[in-house]
mmCIF file of C-alpha atoms and ligand atoms in Angstrom:
data_model
loop_
_atom_site.group_PDB
_atom_site.id
_atom_site.type_symbol
_atom_site.label_atom_id
_atom_site.label_comp_id
_atom_site.label_asym_id
_atom_site.label_seq_id
_atom_site.Cartn_x
_atom_site.Cartn_y
_atom_site.Cartn_z
ATOM 1 C CA MET I 250 54.517 170.095 95.819
ATOM 2 C CA ALA I 251 55.579 166.804 97.434
ATOM 3 C CA GLU I 252 58.085 167.122 100.252
ATOM 4 C CA GLN I 253 61.489 165.645 99.568
ATOM 5 C CA PRO I 254 62.829 163.387 102.341
ATOM 6 C CA TRP I 255 65.747 164.729 104.346
ATOM 7 C CA ASN I 256 68.896 163.975 102.482
ATOM 8 C CA ARG I 257 71.536 162.860 104.941
ATOM 9 C CA GLY I 258 75.067 161.888 104.108
ATOM 10 C CA LEU I 259 77.646 162.750 101.523
ATOM 11 C CA ALA I 260 77.897 164.914 98.482
ATOM 12 C CA PHE I 261 81.232 165.313 96.789
ATOM 13 C CA ARG I 262 83.107 166.595 93.791
ATOM 14 C CA ARG I 263 86.257 164.887 92.624
ATOM 15 C CA CYS I 264 88.322 166.944 90.305
ATOM 16 C CA LEU I 265 91.254 167.297 87.982
ATOM 17 C CA VAL I 266 92.735 163.849 88.290
ATOM 18 C CA SER I 267 95.210 163.134 85.465
ATOM 19 C CA VAL I 268 96.803 166.539 84.944
ATOM 20 C CA LEU I 269 99.954 165.109 86.481
ATOM 21 C CA THR I 270 100.345 162.434 83.835
ATOM 22 C CA LEU I 271 100.523 165.162 81.222
ATOM 23 C CA LEU I 272 102.982 167.397 82.993
ATOM 24 C CA GLY I 273 105.237 164.882 84.668
ATOM 25 C CA THR I 274 106.184 165.048 88.306
ATOM 26 C CA LEU I 275 107.000 168.437 89.733
ATOM 27 C CA THR I 276 109.114 168.628 92.861
ATOM 28 C CA TYR I 277 108.077 170.800 95.757
ATOM 29 C CA ALA I 278 110.015 171.628 98.888
ATOM 30 C CA THR I 279 108.157 170.094 101.815
ATOM 31 C CA ALA I 280 107.961 170.809 105.513
ATOM 32 C CA ASP I 281 107.331 167.052 106.062
ATOM 33 C CA GLU I 282 105.155 167.137 109.170
ATOM 34 C CA PRO I 283 101.682 168.594 108.348
ATOM 35 C CA GLN I 284 101.036 171.879 110.176
ATOM 36 C CA ASP I 285 97.903 173.979 110.747
ATOM 37 C CA TYR I 286 97.446 177.500 109.382
ATOM 38 C CA ARG I 287 94.426 179.769 109.758
ATOM 39 C CA SER I 288 93.000 182.821 108.055
ATOM 40 C CA ARG I 289 89.617 184.469 108.405
ATOM 41 C CA ASN I 290 87.720 181.943 106.283
ATOM 42 C CA PHE I 291 90.023 178.933 105.973
ATOM 43 C CA VAL I 292 91.787 176.413 108.170
ATOM 44 C CA VAL I 293 94.547 174.718 106.189
ATOM 45 C CA HIS I 294 96.362 171.536 107.281
ATOM 46 C CA THR I 295 99.352 171.061 105.009
ATOM 47 C CA ASP I 296 102.873 169.729 104.602
ATOM 48 C CA LEU I 297 103.732 172.773 102.461
ATOM 49 C CA PRO I 298 106.577 174.940 103.796
ATOM 50 C CA LYS I 299 105.284 177.753 106.062
ATOM 51 C CA GLU I 300 105.851 180.533 103.533
ATOM 52 C CA ASP I 301 103.988 178.654 100.767
ATOM 53 C CA ALA I 302 101.147 177.761 103.142
ATOM 54 C CA GLU I 303 100.718 181.411 104.125
ATOM 55 C CA GLN I 304 100.808 182.477 100.497
ATOM 56 C CA LEU I 305 98.139 179.888 99.667
ATOM 57 C CA LEU I 306 95.871 181.210 102.438
ATOM 58 C CA GLU I 307 96.291 184.730 101.095
ATOM 59 C CA LYS I 308 95.382 183.614 97.554
ATOM 60 C CA MET I 309 92.349 181.723 98.813
ATOM 61 C CA GLU I 310 91.099 184.748 100.749
ATOM 62 C CA VAL I 311 91.424 186.966 97.650
ATOM 63 C CA MET I 312 89.636 184.347 95.541
ATOM 64 C CA LEU I 313 86.892 184.039 98.157
ATOM 65 C CA LYS I 314 86.401 187.818 98.188
ATOM 66 C CA MET I 315 85.961 187.743 94.400
ATOM 67 C CA ILE I 316 83.521 184.820 94.237
ATOM 68 C CA SER I 317 81.485 186.153 97.202
ATOM 69 C CA ARG I 318 81.145 189.448 95.369
ATOM 70 C CA TYR I 319 80.274 187.673 92.111
ATOM 71 C CA TRP I 320 77.539 185.499 93.650
ATOM 72 C CA GLY I 321 76.429 188.250 96.042
ATOM 73 C CA ALA I 322 76.637 186.048 99.146
ATOM 74 C CA PRO I 323 79.265 185.748 101.903
ATOM 75 C CA LEU I 324 80.689 182.380 102.964
ATOM 76 C CA ARG I 325 78.520 181.134 105.846
ATOM 77 C CA LYS I 326 81.265 179.392 107.832
ATOM 78 C CA PRO I 327 84.997 178.672 107.467
ATOM 79 C CA VAL I 328 86.239 175.864 105.237
ATOM 80 C CA GLU I 329 88.706 173.231 106.387
ATOM 81 C CA CYS I 330 91.281 172.206 103.763
ATOM 82 C CA TYR I 331 93.871 169.431 103.651
ATOM 83 C CA VAL I 332 96.537 170.415 101.119
ATOM 84 C CA VAL I 333 98.965 167.620 100.394
ATOM 85 C CA VAL I 334 102.475 167.782 98.934
ATOM 86 C CA ASP I 335 103.439 164.151 99.641
ATOM 87 C CA ASP I 336 100.921 161.756 101.144
ATOM 88 C CA SER I 337 103.683 159.715 102.794
ATOM 89 C CA ASN I 338 104.005 162.663 105.218
ATOM 90 C CA TRP I 339 100.436 161.996 106.399
ATOM 91 C CA PRO I 340 99.667 159.328 109.039
ATOM 92 C CA PRO I 341 96.751 157.046 108.078
ATOM 93 C CA ALA I 342 94.373 158.723 110.546
ATOM 94 C CA ASP I 343 94.999 162.218 109.086
ATOM 95 C CA LEU I 344 93.554 161.589 105.604
ATOM 96 C CA PRO I 345 90.375 159.669 104.722
ATOM 97 C CA ALA I 346 91.148 156.556 102.660
ATOM 98 C CA GLN I 347 88.830 157.898 99.919
ATOM 99 C CA ALA I 348 90.914 161.073 99.553
ATOM 100 C CA ARG I 349 94.425 159.605 99.748
ATOM 101 C CA PRO I 350 94.808 158.391 96.125
ATOM 102 C CA ILE I 351 93.066 161.508 94.787
ATOM 103 C CA VAL I 352 95.270 164.132 96.471
ATOM 104 C CA GLN I 353 98.356 162.872 94.657
ATOM 105 C CA SER I 354 97.312 164.815 91.579
ATOM 106 C CA GLY I 355 93.779 166.132 92.066
ATOM 107 C CA GLY I 356 91.273 167.045 94.712
ATOM 108 C CA ILE I 357 87.973 166.178 96.293
ATOM 109 C CA THR I 358 85.480 168.190 98.313
ATOM 110 C CA ILE I 359 83.318 166.164 100.662
ATOM 111 C CA ALA I 360 80.144 167.743 102.051
ATOM 112 C CA GLN I 361 78.368 166.160 105.001
ATOM 113 C CA GLY I 362 75.145 167.130 106.725
ATOM 114 C CA THR I 363 71.507 167.577 105.862
ATOM 115 C CA ARG I 364 69.639 169.161 102.963
ATOM 116 C CA ARG I 365 65.994 169.480 102.036
ATOM 117 C CA GLY I 366 65.297 171.738 99.070
ATOM 118 C CA ASN I 367 66.811 175.102 99.899
ATOM 119 C CA VAL I 368 67.115 174.286 103.618
ATOM 120 C CA PHE I 369 70.496 172.791 104.382
ATOM 121 C CA ASN I 370 73.236 172.486 106.941
ATOM 122 C CA LEU I 371 76.367 171.176 105.238
ATOM 123 C CA THR I 372 80.020 171.133 106.196
ATOM 124 C CA ALA I 373 82.370 170.751 103.252
ATOM 125 C CA THR I 374 85.979 169.650 103.641
ATOM 126 C CA VAL I 375 88.600 170.063 100.927
ATOM 127 C CA TYR I 376 91.290 167.457 100.237
ATOM 128 C CA ALA I 377 93.639 168.707 97.540
ATOM 129 C CA SER I 378 97.014 168.257 95.970
ATOM 130 C CA SER I 379 99.254 171.287 96.530
ATOM 131 C CA LYS I 380 99.726 171.535 92.755
ATOM 132 C CA PHE I 381 97.906 173.248 89.878
ATOM 133 C CA GLY I 382 95.719 175.523 92.027
ATOM 134 C CA THR I 383 93.665 172.489 93.061
ATOM 135 C CA ALA I 384 93.027 173.890 96.554
ATOM 136 C CA GLN I 385 91.493 177.098 95.128
ATOM 137 C CA HIS I 386 89.397 175.030 92.712
ATOM 138 C CA GLU I 387 88.071 172.814 95.520
ATOM 139 C CA ALA I 388 87.502 175.841 97.770
ATOM 140 C CA VAL I 389 84.985 177.166 95.213
ATOM 141 C CA HIS I 390 82.997 173.913 95.573
ATOM 142 C CA ALA I 391 83.209 174.193 99.370
ATOM 143 C CA TYR I 392 81.982 177.824 99.221
ATOM 144 C CA CYS I 393 79.003 176.702 97.092
ATOM 145 C CA TYR I 394 78.118 173.850 99.471
ATOM 146 C CA HIS I 395 78.321 176.127 102.531
ATOM 147 C CA THR I 396 76.500 179.053 100.933
ATOM 148 C CA PHE I 397 73.930 177.417 98.634
ATOM 149 C CA GLY I 398 73.886 173.730 99.645
ATOM 150 C CA VAL I 399 74.683 172.659 96.057
ATOM 151 C CA THR I 400 77.337 173.356 93.420
ATOM 152 C CA GLY I 401 75.145 173.385 90.297
ATOM 153 C CA PRO I 402 75.288 171.212 87.161
ATOM 154 C CA THR I 403 78.703 169.696 86.458
ATOM 155 C CA TRP I 404 79.655 171.976 83.558
ATOM 156 C CA TYR I 405 78.858 175.073 85.639
ATOM 157 C CA ALA I 406 80.318 173.798 88.939
ATOM 158 C CA GLU I 407 83.610 172.739 87.358
ATOM 159 C CA GLY I 408 83.887 175.695 84.974
ATOM 160 C CA MET I 409 83.376 178.174 87.822
ATOM 161 C CA ALA I 410 85.750 176.247 90.105
ATOM 162 C CA GLU I 411 88.430 176.567 87.412
ATOM 163 C CA MET I 412 87.602 180.282 87.277
ATOM 164 C CA GLY I 413 88.380 180.304 91.023
ATOM 165 C CA ASN I 414 91.676 178.618 90.274
ATOM 166 C CA TYR I 415 92.713 181.202 87.627
ATOM 167 C CA TRP I 416 90.930 184.327 88.870
ATOM 168 C CA LYS I 417 93.275 187.267 89.435
ATOM 169 C CA GLU I 418 92.287 190.377 91.293
ATOM 170 C CA ASP I 419 91.513 193.359 89.032
ATOM 171 C CA ASP I 420 92.384 191.373 85.900
ATOM 172 C CA SER I 421 89.580 189.873 83.831
ATOM 173 C CA SER I 422 91.825 188.783 80.940
ATOM 174 C CA VAL I 423 92.667 185.114 80.263
ATOM 175 C CA THR I 424 95.189 183.746 82.793
ATOM 176 C CA ALA I 425 94.825 179.959 82.269
ATOM 177 C CA PRO I 426 98.100 178.007 82.095
ATOM 178 C CA PRO I 427 99.706 177.286 78.693
ATOM 179 C CA TYR I 428 98.839 173.545 78.639
ATOM 180 C CA VAL I 429 95.112 174.402 78.941
ATOM 181 C CA ILE I 430 95.290 177.019 76.193
ATOM 182 C CA ASP I 431 97.403 174.812 73.892
ATOM 183 C CA PHE I 432 94.944 171.947 74.306
ATOM 184 C CA LEU I 433 91.947 174.166 73.491
ATOM 185 C CA LYS I 434 93.694 175.716 70.475
ATOM 186 C CA ARG I 435 94.499 172.255 69.110
ATOM 187 C CA SER I 436 90.989 170.862 69.652
ATOM 188 C CA ARG I 437 88.164 170.855 67.162
ATOM 189 C CA SER I 438 85.517 173.343 68.218
ATOM 190 C CA LYS I 439 82.944 171.952 70.611
ATOM 191 C CA PRO I 440 79.242 172.809 70.268
ATOM 192 C CA LEU I 441 77.738 174.732 73.197
ATOM 193 C CA SER I 442 75.194 171.949 73.715
ATOM 194 C CA GLU I 443 78.027 169.455 74.259
ATOM 195 C CA ILE I 444 79.847 171.638 76.808
ATOM 196 C CA THR I 445 76.643 172.350 78.761
ATOM 197 C CA ASP I 446 75.173 168.822 78.535
ATOM 198 C CA ASN I 447 73.580 168.029 81.897
ATOM 199 C CA ASN I 448 74.504 164.328 81.771
ATOM 200 C CA GLN I 449 78.181 164.940 82.532
ATOM 201 C CA ARG I 450 79.999 163.531 85.558
ATOM 202 C CA THR I 451 82.537 165.256 87.779
ATOM 203 C CA GLY I 452 86.182 164.051 87.567
ATOM 204 C CA ASP I 453 85.941 163.207 83.846
ATOM 205 C CA GLY I 454 89.349 164.575 82.862
ATOM 206 C CA TRP I 455 91.067 167.952 82.687
ATOM 207 C CA GLN I 456 90.259 168.334 78.984
ATOM 208 C CA ASN I 457 86.537 168.617 79.755
ATOM 209 C CA TYR I 458 87.355 171.014 82.588
ATOM 210 C CA ALA I 459 89.266 173.178 80.099
ATOM 211 C CA TRP I 460 86.175 173.560 77.870
ATOM 212 C CA ARG I 461 83.929 174.317 80.861
ATOM 213 C CA TRP I 462 86.366 176.941 82.097
ATOM 214 C CA ALA I 463 86.562 178.547 78.630
ATOM 215 C CA LEU I 464 82.781 178.885 78.360
ATOM 216 C CA CYS I 465 82.418 180.171 81.936
ATOM 217 C CA HIS I 466 85.245 182.682 81.454
ATOM 218 C CA PHE I 467 83.641 183.913 78.246
ATOM 219 C CA LEU I 468 80.157 184.221 79.797
ATOM 220 C CA VAL I 469 81.383 185.889 83.002
ATOM 221 C CA ASN I 470 83.232 188.564 81.022
ATOM 222 C CA ASN I 471 81.376 189.188 77.756
ATOM 223 C CA PRO I 472 79.094 192.232 78.283
ATOM 224 C CA ASN I 473 76.450 190.811 75.916
ATOM 225 C CA TYR I 474 75.904 187.732 78.134
ATOM 226 C CA ARG I 475 77.348 188.327 81.601
ATOM 227 C CA ASP I 476 74.255 189.670 83.389
ATOM 228 C CA ARG I 477 72.131 186.773 82.213
ATOM 229 C CA PHE I 478 74.905 184.327 83.111
ATOM 230 C CA ARG I 479 75.041 185.585 86.666
ATOM 231 C CA GLN I 480 71.251 185.168 86.937
ATOM 232 C CA LEU I 481 71.471 181.692 85.412
ATOM 233 C CA GLY I 482 74.184 180.688 87.906
ATOM 234 C CA ILE I 483 72.214 181.951 90.894
ATOM 235 C CA SER I 484 69.196 180.066 89.592
ATOM 236 C CA TYR I 485 71.321 176.878 89.333
ATOM 237 C CA LEU I 486 72.610 177.357 92.894
ATOM 238 C CA LYS I 487 69.180 178.134 94.318
ATOM 239 C CA GLN I 488 67.869 175.061 92.504
ATOM 240 C CA GLY I 489 65.704 176.937 90.040
ATOM 241 C CA THR I 490 64.740 175.222 86.812
ATOM 242 C CA THR I 491 66.427 177.455 84.245
ATOM 243 C CA SER I 492 68.553 175.668 81.647
ATOM 244 C CA PHE I 493 71.383 177.143 79.595
ATOM 245 C CA GLU I 494 69.398 176.779 76.350
ATOM 246 C CA ARG I 495 66.322 178.408 77.857
ATOM 247 C CA ALA I 496 68.306 181.275 79.406
ATOM 248 C CA TYR I 497 69.907 182.187 76.079
ATOM 249 C CA ALA I 498 67.155 181.011 73.713
ATOM 250 C CA SER I 499 66.865 184.424 72.022
ATOM 251 C CA GLN I 500 70.656 184.875 71.615
ATOM 252 C CA LEU I 501 72.089 181.420 70.922
ATOM 253 C CA GLN I 502 73.282 182.146 67.392
ATOM 254 C CA GLU I 503 75.024 185.368 68.455
ATOM 255 C CA LEU I 504 76.514 183.677 71.542
ATOM 256 C CA ASP I 505 77.825 180.780 69.465
ATOM 257 C CA PHE I 506 79.445 183.203 66.994
ATOM 258 C CA GLU I 507 81.147 185.238 69.732
ATOM 259 C CA PHE I 508 82.310 182.138 71.626
ATOM 260 C CA ARG I 509 83.949 180.805 68.440
ATOM 261 C CA LEU I 510 85.648 184.181 67.957
ATOM 262 C CA PHE I 511 86.863 184.075 71.584
ATOM 263 C CA MET I 512 88.241 180.548 71.112
ATOM 264 C CA GLN I 513 89.900 181.516 67.819
ATOM 265 C CA HIS I 514 91.906 184.257 69.517
ATOM 266 C CA LEU I 515 92.347 182.549 72.902
ATOM 267 C CA GLY I 516 95.649 183.233 74.651
ATOM 268 C CA VAL I 517 97.033 184.612 77.899
ATOM 269 C CA GLY I 518 96.060 188.290 78.003
ATOM 270 C CA LEU I 519 92.971 188.000 75.775
ATOM 271 C CA ASN I 520 90.132 190.093 77.134
ATOM 272 C CA ALA I 521 86.735 188.499 76.493
ATOM 273 C CA GLU I 522 85.293 192.002 76.066
ATOM 274 C CA SER I 523 87.372 192.464 72.920
ATOM 275 C CA THR I 524 85.587 189.509 71.286
ATOM 276 C CA ALA I 525 82.126 190.878 72.165
ATOM 277 C CA TRP I 526 80.167 191.836 69.050
ATOM 278 C CA ASN I 527 78.066 194.931 68.530
ATOM 279 C CA TRP I 528 74.849 193.580 66.991
ATOM 280 C CA LYS I 529 72.936 196.834 67.455
ATOM 281 C CA THR I 530 74.512 198.908 64.696
ATOM 282 C CA ARG I 531 72.177 198.685 61.691
ATOM 283 C CA PRO I 532 74.199 199.079 58.508
ATOM 284 C CA ARG I 533 73.058 200.911 55.378
ATOM 285 C CA LYS I 534 74.595 201.051 51.958
ATOM 286 C CA PRO I 535 76.951 203.997 51.413
ATOM 287 C CA SER I 536 76.432 205.930 48.184
ATOM 288 C CA THR I 537 78.518 208.443 46.246
ATOM 289 C CA LYS I 538 76.618 211.149 48.126
ATOM 290 C CA ARG I 539 76.194 209.563 51.546
ATOM 291 C CA THR I 540 79.333 209.391 53.716
ATOM 292 C CA MET I 541 79.291 206.964 56.628
ATOM 293 C CA THR I 542 81.423 207.908 59.656
ATOM 294 C CA THR I 543 82.589 205.473 62.338
ATOM 295 C CA LYS I 544 84.889 205.770 65.317
ATOM 296 C CA VAL I 545 87.310 202.870 65.785
ATOM 297 C CA TYR I 546 89.068 202.271 69.121
ATOM 298 C CA ALA I 547 92.574 200.751 69.253
ATOM 299 C CA LYS I 548 91.773 198.827 72.443
ATOM 300 C CA ARG I 549 88.769 196.922 71.101
ATOM 301 C CA GLY I 550 88.403 193.962 68.754
ATOM 302 C CA TRP I 551 86.222 194.011 65.644
ATOM 303 C CA GLN I 552 83.940 197.070 65.614
ATOM 304 C CA ALA I 553 80.802 197.185 63.509
ATOM 305 C CA THR I 554 80.419 200.175 61.186
ATOM 306 C CA ASN I 555 77.144 201.420 59.769
ATOM 307 C CA ALA I 556 78.253 200.577 56.200
ATOM 308 C CA GLN I 557 76.781 197.604 54.321
ATOM 309 C CA LEU I 558 79.020 196.813 51.343
ATOM 310 C CA THR I 559 78.138 195.203 48.030
ATOM 311 C CA GLN I 560 80.460 192.728 46.334
ATOM 312 C CA GLY I 561 82.424 194.282 43.447
ATOM 313 C CA GLN I 562 81.463 197.853 44.400
ATOM 314 C CA GLN I 563 84.321 200.298 44.825
ATOM 315 C CA TYR I 564 84.523 202.406 47.995
ATOM 316 C CA ARG I 565 86.574 205.439 49.040
ATOM 317 C CA PHE I 566 87.675 205.980 52.599
ATOM 318 C CA THR I 567 89.629 208.471 54.661
ATOM 319 C CA THR I 568 90.745 208.383 58.279
ATOM 320 C CA ASP I 569 91.654 210.954 60.849
ATOM 321 C CA GLY I 570 93.802 210.400 63.929
ATOM 322 C CA LYS I 571 96.536 208.271 65.466
ATOM 323 C CA TRP I 572 96.460 205.623 68.128
ATOM 324 C CA PHE I 573 98.732 203.811 70.559
ATOM 325 C CA ILE I 574 99.455 200.081 70.192
ATOM 326 C CA SER I 575 101.291 199.942 73.522
ATOM 327 C CA SER I 576 101.641 202.377 76.402
ATOM 328 C CA GLU I 577 104.474 204.073 74.452
ATOM 329 C CA GLU I 578 104.129 203.393 70.737
ATOM 330 C CA GLU I 579 101.961 205.890 68.865
ATOM 331 C CA VAL I 580 101.338 204.930 65.251
ATOM 332 C CA GLY I 581 99.408 206.286 62.305
ATOM 333 C CA VAL I 582 96.604 204.319 60.687
ATOM 334 C CA GLU I 583 99.136 202.852 58.203
ATOM 335 C CA GLY I 584 100.682 200.976 61.126
ATOM 336 C CA ASN I 585 104.348 200.478 61.994
ATOM 337 C CA ALA I 586 106.965 198.553 59.970
ATOM 338 C CA ASN I 587 105.433 195.241 61.147
ATOM 339 C CA GLY I 588 101.943 196.293 60.104
ATOM 340 C CA GLU I 589 100.825 196.631 63.736
ATOM 341 C CA GLY I 590 98.421 199.517 64.205
ATOM 342 C CA ARG I 591 97.206 199.344 60.616
ATOM 343 C CA LEU I 592 93.465 199.694 60.046
ATOM 344 C CA GLU I 593 92.068 196.333 58.933
ATOM 345 C CA ALA I 594 88.617 195.175 57.898
ATOM 346 C CA VAL I 595 86.334 192.170 57.572
ATOM 347 C CA LEU I 596 82.800 191.760 56.250
ATOM 348 C CA ILE I 597 80.109 189.895 58.175
ATOM 349 C CA GLU I 598 77.102 188.321 56.517
ATOM 350 C CA ASN I 599 74.789 185.733 58.115
ATOM 351 C CA PHE I 600 77.182 185.164 61.039
ATOM 352 C CA GLN I 601 80.083 184.419 58.646
ATOM 353 C CA LEU I 602 83.251 186.524 58.535
ATOM 354 C CA SER I 603 85.217 187.172 55.346
ATOM 355 C CA GLU I 604 88.993 186.963 55.320
ATOM 356 C CA PRO I 605 90.452 190.126 56.916
ATOM 357 C CA PHE I 606 91.778 192.729 54.466
ATOM 358 C CA GLU I 607 93.964 195.796 54.991
ATOM 359 C CA LEU I 608 92.781 199.363 54.620
ATOM 360 C CA GLY I 609 95.387 201.776 56.013
ATOM 361 C CA SER I 610 94.915 205.544 56.264
ATOM 362 C CA SER I 611 93.018 206.387 53.043
ATOM 363 C CA GLY I 612 92.329 205.142 49.542
ATOM 364 C CA THR I 613 89.899 203.040 47.557
ATOM 365 C CA PHE I 614 89.075 199.342 47.641
ATOM 366 C CA THR I 615 86.662 196.923 46.019
ATOM 367 C CA ALA I 616 84.398 194.976 48.373
ATOM 368 C CA PRO I 617 85.436 191.285 48.247
ATOM 369 C CA GLY I 618 81.890 190.184 49.161
ATOM 370 C CA ASN I 619 78.546 191.350 50.483
ATOM 371 C CA GLY I 620 78.375 192.269 54.148
ATOM 372 C CA GLN I 621 78.573 194.779 56.948
ATOM 373 C CA LEU I 622 81.985 196.432 57.188
ATOM 374 C CA VAL I 623 83.737 195.785 60.490
ATOM 375 C CA LEU I 624 87.041 197.412 61.476
ATOM 376 C CA ARG I 625 89.827 197.180 64.011
ATOM 377 C CA CYS I 626 93.323 198.335 64.795
ATOM 378 C CA ARG I 627 95.561 195.401 63.868
ATOM 379 C CA ASP I 628 97.470 194.127 66.889
ATOM 380 C CA LYS I 629 97.829 190.783 68.670
ATOM 381 C CA TRP I 630 94.453 189.956 70.238
ATOM 382 C CA THR I 631 96.201 189.095 73.492
ATOM 383 C CA GLN I 632 97.888 192.511 73.606
ATOM 384 C CA LEU I 633 95.014 194.940 73.170
ATOM 385 C CA ASN I 634 94.798 195.897 76.847
ATOM 386 C CA ASP I 635 97.595 198.484 76.680
ATOM 387 C CA ASN I 636 96.273 200.136 73.501
ATOM 388 C CA SER I 637 94.582 203.530 73.561
ATOM 389 C CA GLY I 638 93.147 206.194 71.298
ATOM 390 C CA SER I 639 90.657 206.095 68.470
ATOM 391 C CA ILE I 640 90.400 207.209 64.874
ATOM 392 C CA SER I 641 87.536 208.436 62.768
ATOM 393 C CA VAL I 642 86.823 206.626 59.483
ATOM 394 C CA LYS I 643 84.720 208.061 56.638
ATOM 395 C CA ILE I 644 83.525 205.815 53.847
ATOM 396 C CA GLN I 645 81.479 206.429 50.704
ATOM 397 C CA ALA I 646 80.781 204.577 47.501
ATOM 398 C CA GLY I 647 83.281 205.204 44.704
ATOM 399 C CA ARG I 648 82.419 205.399 41.018
ATOM 400 C CA GLU I 649 79.455 203.323 39.926
ATOM 401 C CA VAL I 650 80.279 199.799 38.883
ATOM 402 C CA ALA I 651 79.023 198.860 35.419
ATOM 403 C CA GLY I 652 75.487 197.468 35.512
ATOM 404 C CA ARG I 653 74.808 198.705 39.013
ATOM 405 C CA ASP I 654 72.997 201.863 40.044
ATOM 406 C CA ALA I 655 74.544 202.901 43.348
ATOM 407 C CA ALA I 656 72.076 205.772 43.833
ATOM 408 C CA ALA I 657 69.202 203.287 43.878
ATOM 409 C CA ASP I 658 70.704 201.758 47.013
ATOM 410 C CA VAL I 659 70.275 204.900 49.115
ATOM 411 C CA GLY I 660 68.173 204.321 52.193
ATOM 412 C CA VAL I 661 67.954 200.563 51.877
ATOM 413 C CA GLU I 662 68.101 198.809 55.229
ATOM 414 C CA SER I 663 70.087 195.638 54.917
ATOM 415 C CA ARG I 664 69.138 193.825 58.120
HETATM 416 ZN ZN1 ZN H 222 85.871 170.427 90.791
#
C-alpha cells in the first residue's frame, strides 16, 4: 500500500452555529475577566463565574468517563478549552480570530500536529460558547482527535458529540432539550441513507445535528444494534473501511422499522430499549384446541406474542396478574380510569403495524387484519421506566368463522 505523506497542519470541526437565532439571547452572569480552572483531564479558560466553571469541569469529567468507557480507550492527554460567555471580555490575543465569531453561539475544535494513517500526534483545542452544552460537544471531538487522530464521518462525529452533550450518568433515556425533540417530531421522517450520507459537512445547522443525534442515541441504546454500532464506530475511528450500509446490510429493514418507531414515540424519558423489537419469536396460528401463552411486561414497549392472527377470525383471551404503571400505582389489566395500564394490541405484517386496539383482562375479539399479535401495557412511552410487573396472556381461536376451517391451520408456520 502506498505511503501517505505526513499530514501537517489543521483539522477542525465547527459546530452548532445558529441555535441562538432560534432561542433568542439568553443572559448569563459573567465573571468578566477570563480565569483558568483545571481538573484531571481539562484546562478551562473562561469568563464564566467560578461556581459555573467548576460545575462545567465536573460535567466534562463525568462525560469523559462515559465516552472513554464506551470507546474503550482513555484520553491520551488533557484538553485545553476556551469557554466564552461574552467575547468582549476577551482581549484580541486570547482568542484566535477564526474562533471569535463562532464562540458567540457555537463552537470549534482545532487540532494541530501530525498524522500519517494511524500514527498521529495531535493537540486539539476547544473554543466554545458557554451555552447549550457546546463545550461538552466540542470536548468529544477533542477526545477523538487525541485518542484516535480522527473524529469519523460527519454524521457519526456530530451525532456522538451531541450524545456527549446530552449524556447523563446512569440514565440511558432521552434527555435532549425540548427544541430538538419538537423539531424532530414536526419533521417528515428522514431515510437512514440521508442521515448517514458521507458527503455531509460539519457546521451545517443544528437541524442536521438533531437527526444525527437521534440515530446515534437509538443505535447506542437499542440492544438489537448496539454491539455492531460500537464496532462500526471503532472501525470509523481507526480508519477502517466499514460503511453504515455494509455494517447493517442484513438488518436494514428491521433497523429502519425500529428507528421509525423510536422517532414516533420520541420524548424526554423515552428509553430506546422499549422501542426494540423482538424478531425472534416465530408466530403460529392459534386454534380452538391450541392455547398460546405469552408473558407481557409493564416496563417494555410492544412485545411479540407467538400468535399469528387471521383477519375476521374470532379469538378468546384471558389474562392473569396485575402490574404497576408507576412506582406506586398497581392496576389490573383493565387499566385505571384513564385507561392507563390496560392491555393493548397491534398486529404486524410485512413491517407494517395495524392501528392499536384494546384488549383488557379477558374476552373475545375479531382480528382486524392478518398479522402477528403484539401486546403492551398502555402507558405513555416516555414514562415506562418506573413501571414493573408482568401478566400472563392466554389466547386461542374462538368459534370457527363461516367458510374457514380453523383446525386446518394447526401447525402452520407463518414466517
Ligand atoms: Zn461538532
